[in-house]
Amino acid sequence: MAQLAESKVFEDNDRVRITEWRFAPGTETGNHVHELDYTVVPLLTGTLMIVYADGETENNIVYGVPYFRRAGAEHNVVNRSNIAVAFMEIEIK
């Protein structure tokens, strides 16, 4: 069984859900579907692998440089590097 990344929900109300994700080396989120639009704000610079049903891609994140994604993405996020990676995920309800 895969080791899961640590998550902590800081806010969950009728407008947003804000979750901190911390990935030690070798950890992952597990496969999931994003049901809401979301913004990611990296807390550490690093590289995560985004694993889709039909392949995977590297996602290089940089401390403090946010990015936005639409709902509907289905993937697993995996830290295959040898350093910790972390970000805040802000889901828009």
Short mmCIF file of C-alpha atoms in Angstrom, two decimals:
data_model
loop_
_atom_site.label_atom_id
_atom_site.label_comp_id
_atom_site.label_asym_id
_atom_site.label_seq_id
_atom_site.Cartn_x
_atom_site.Cartn_y
_atom_site.Cartn_z
CA MET A 1 0.00 0.00 0.00
CA ALA A 2 1.27 3.46 -0.92
CA GLN A 3 2.25 5.96 1.75
CA LEU A 4 -0.10 8.93 1.69
CA ALA A 5 0.90 12.58 1.77
CA GLU A 6 -0.16 14.55 4.84
CA SER A 7 -3.14 16.86 4.47
CA LYS A 8 -4.60 19.39 6.87
CA VAL A 9 -7.79 21.37 6.21
CA PHE A 10 -7.44 24.94 7.46
CA GLU A 11 -10.80 26.26 6.25
CA ASP A 12 -13.96 24.62 4.91
CA ASN A 13 -16.97 26.86 4.56
CA ASP A 14 -19.67 27.58 1.99
CA ARG A 15 -17.22 29.46 -0.31
CA VAL A 16 -13.81 27.71 -0.11
CA ARG A 17 -11.90 24.72 1.24
CA ILE A 18 -8.21 25.38 2.00
CA THR A 19 -6.01 22.33 2.46
CA GLU A 20 -2.28 22.11 3.09
CA TRP A 21 -0.60 19.14 1.39
CA ARG A 22 2.85 17.96 2.53
CA PHE A 23 4.66 15.30 0.52
CA ALA A 24 7.60 13.51 2.09
CA PRO A 25 9.71 11.66 -0.48
CA GLY A 26 7.76 8.67 -1.81
CA THR A 27 4.31 9.81 -0.68
CA GLU A 28 1.21 10.45 -2.82
CA THR A 29 -2.37 11.66 -2.66
CA GLY A 30 -3.94 8.53 -4.12
CA ASN A 31 -6.09 8.71 -7.24
CA HIS A 32 -8.81 11.36 -6.96
CA VAL A 33 -11.10 13.61 -9.01
CA HIS A 34 -11.23 17.36 -8.46
CA GLU A 35 -14.90 18.26 -8.17
CA LEU A 36 -14.16 21.97 -7.72
CA ASP A 37 -12.00 24.58 -9.47
CA TYR A 38 -8.85 25.17 -7.42
CA THR A 39 -5.71 27.24 -7.01
CA VAL A 40 -2.42 25.80 -5.75
CA VAL A 41 0.06 27.99 -3.86
CA PRO A 42 3.43 26.21 -3.45
CA LEU A 43 4.99 26.39 0.01
CA LEU A 44 8.22 24.68 -1.12
CA THR A 45 9.91 24.45 -4.50
CA GLY A 46 10.07 20.97 -5.97
CA THR A 47 8.82 18.48 -8.53
CA LEU A 48 5.76 16.28 -8.27
CA MET A 49 4.61 13.66 -10.76
CA ILE A 50 1.00 13.92 -11.88
CA VAL A 51 -0.19 10.42 -12.82
CA TYR A 52 -3.21 10.16 -15.15
CA ALA A 53 -4.95 7.03 -16.45
CA ASP A 54 -3.10 7.44 -19.76
CA GLY A 55 0.35 8.58 -18.57
CA GLU A 56 2.13 11.04 -16.34
CA THR A 57 3.77 14.43 -16.39
CA GLU A 58 6.20 16.37 -14.21
CA ASN A 59 4.81 19.34 -12.31
CA ASN A 60 7.59 21.70 -11.24
CA ILE A 61 6.29 24.02 -8.55
CA VAL A 62 8.04 27.13 -7.26
CA TYR A 63 7.60 28.63 -3.80
CA GLY A 64 4.98 31.38 -3.87
CA VAL A 65 4.05 31.02 -7.57
CA PRO A 66 0.36 30.00 -7.71
CA TYR A 67 -1.50 28.24 -10.52
CA PHE A 68 -5.17 27.57 -11.27
CA ARG A 69 -6.89 24.39 -12.50
CA ARG A 70 -10.48 23.65 -13.50
CA ALA A 71 -12.63 20.98 -11.88
CA GLY A 72 -12.66 17.53 -13.48
CA ALA A 73 -9.01 16.56 -13.29
CA GLU A 74 -8.55 12.91 -12.29
CA HIS A 75 -5.05 12.00 -11.15
CA ASN A 76 -2.66 10.88 -8.44
CA VAL A 77 0.05 13.27 -7.24
CA VAL A 78 3.33 11.53 -6.31
CA ASN A 79 6.58 12.86 -4.86
CA ARG A 80 9.29 10.73 -6.48
CA SER A 81 12.03 13.18 -5.54
CA ASN A 82 14.30 12.96 -2.51
CA ILE A 83 13.10 16.24 -0.96
CA ALA A 84 9.84 17.29 0.70
CA VAL A 85 7.32 19.25 -1.36
CA ALA A 86 4.31 21.19 -0.03
CA PHE A 87 1.49 23.41 -1.23
CA MET A 88 -1.79 24.99 -0.20
CA GLU A 89 -4.79 23.98 -2.29
CA ILE A 90 -7.66 26.48 -2.35
CA GLU A 91 -10.85 24.94 -3.75
CA ILE A 92 -13.56 27.35 -4.91
CA LYS A 93 -17.11 26.27 -4.07
#
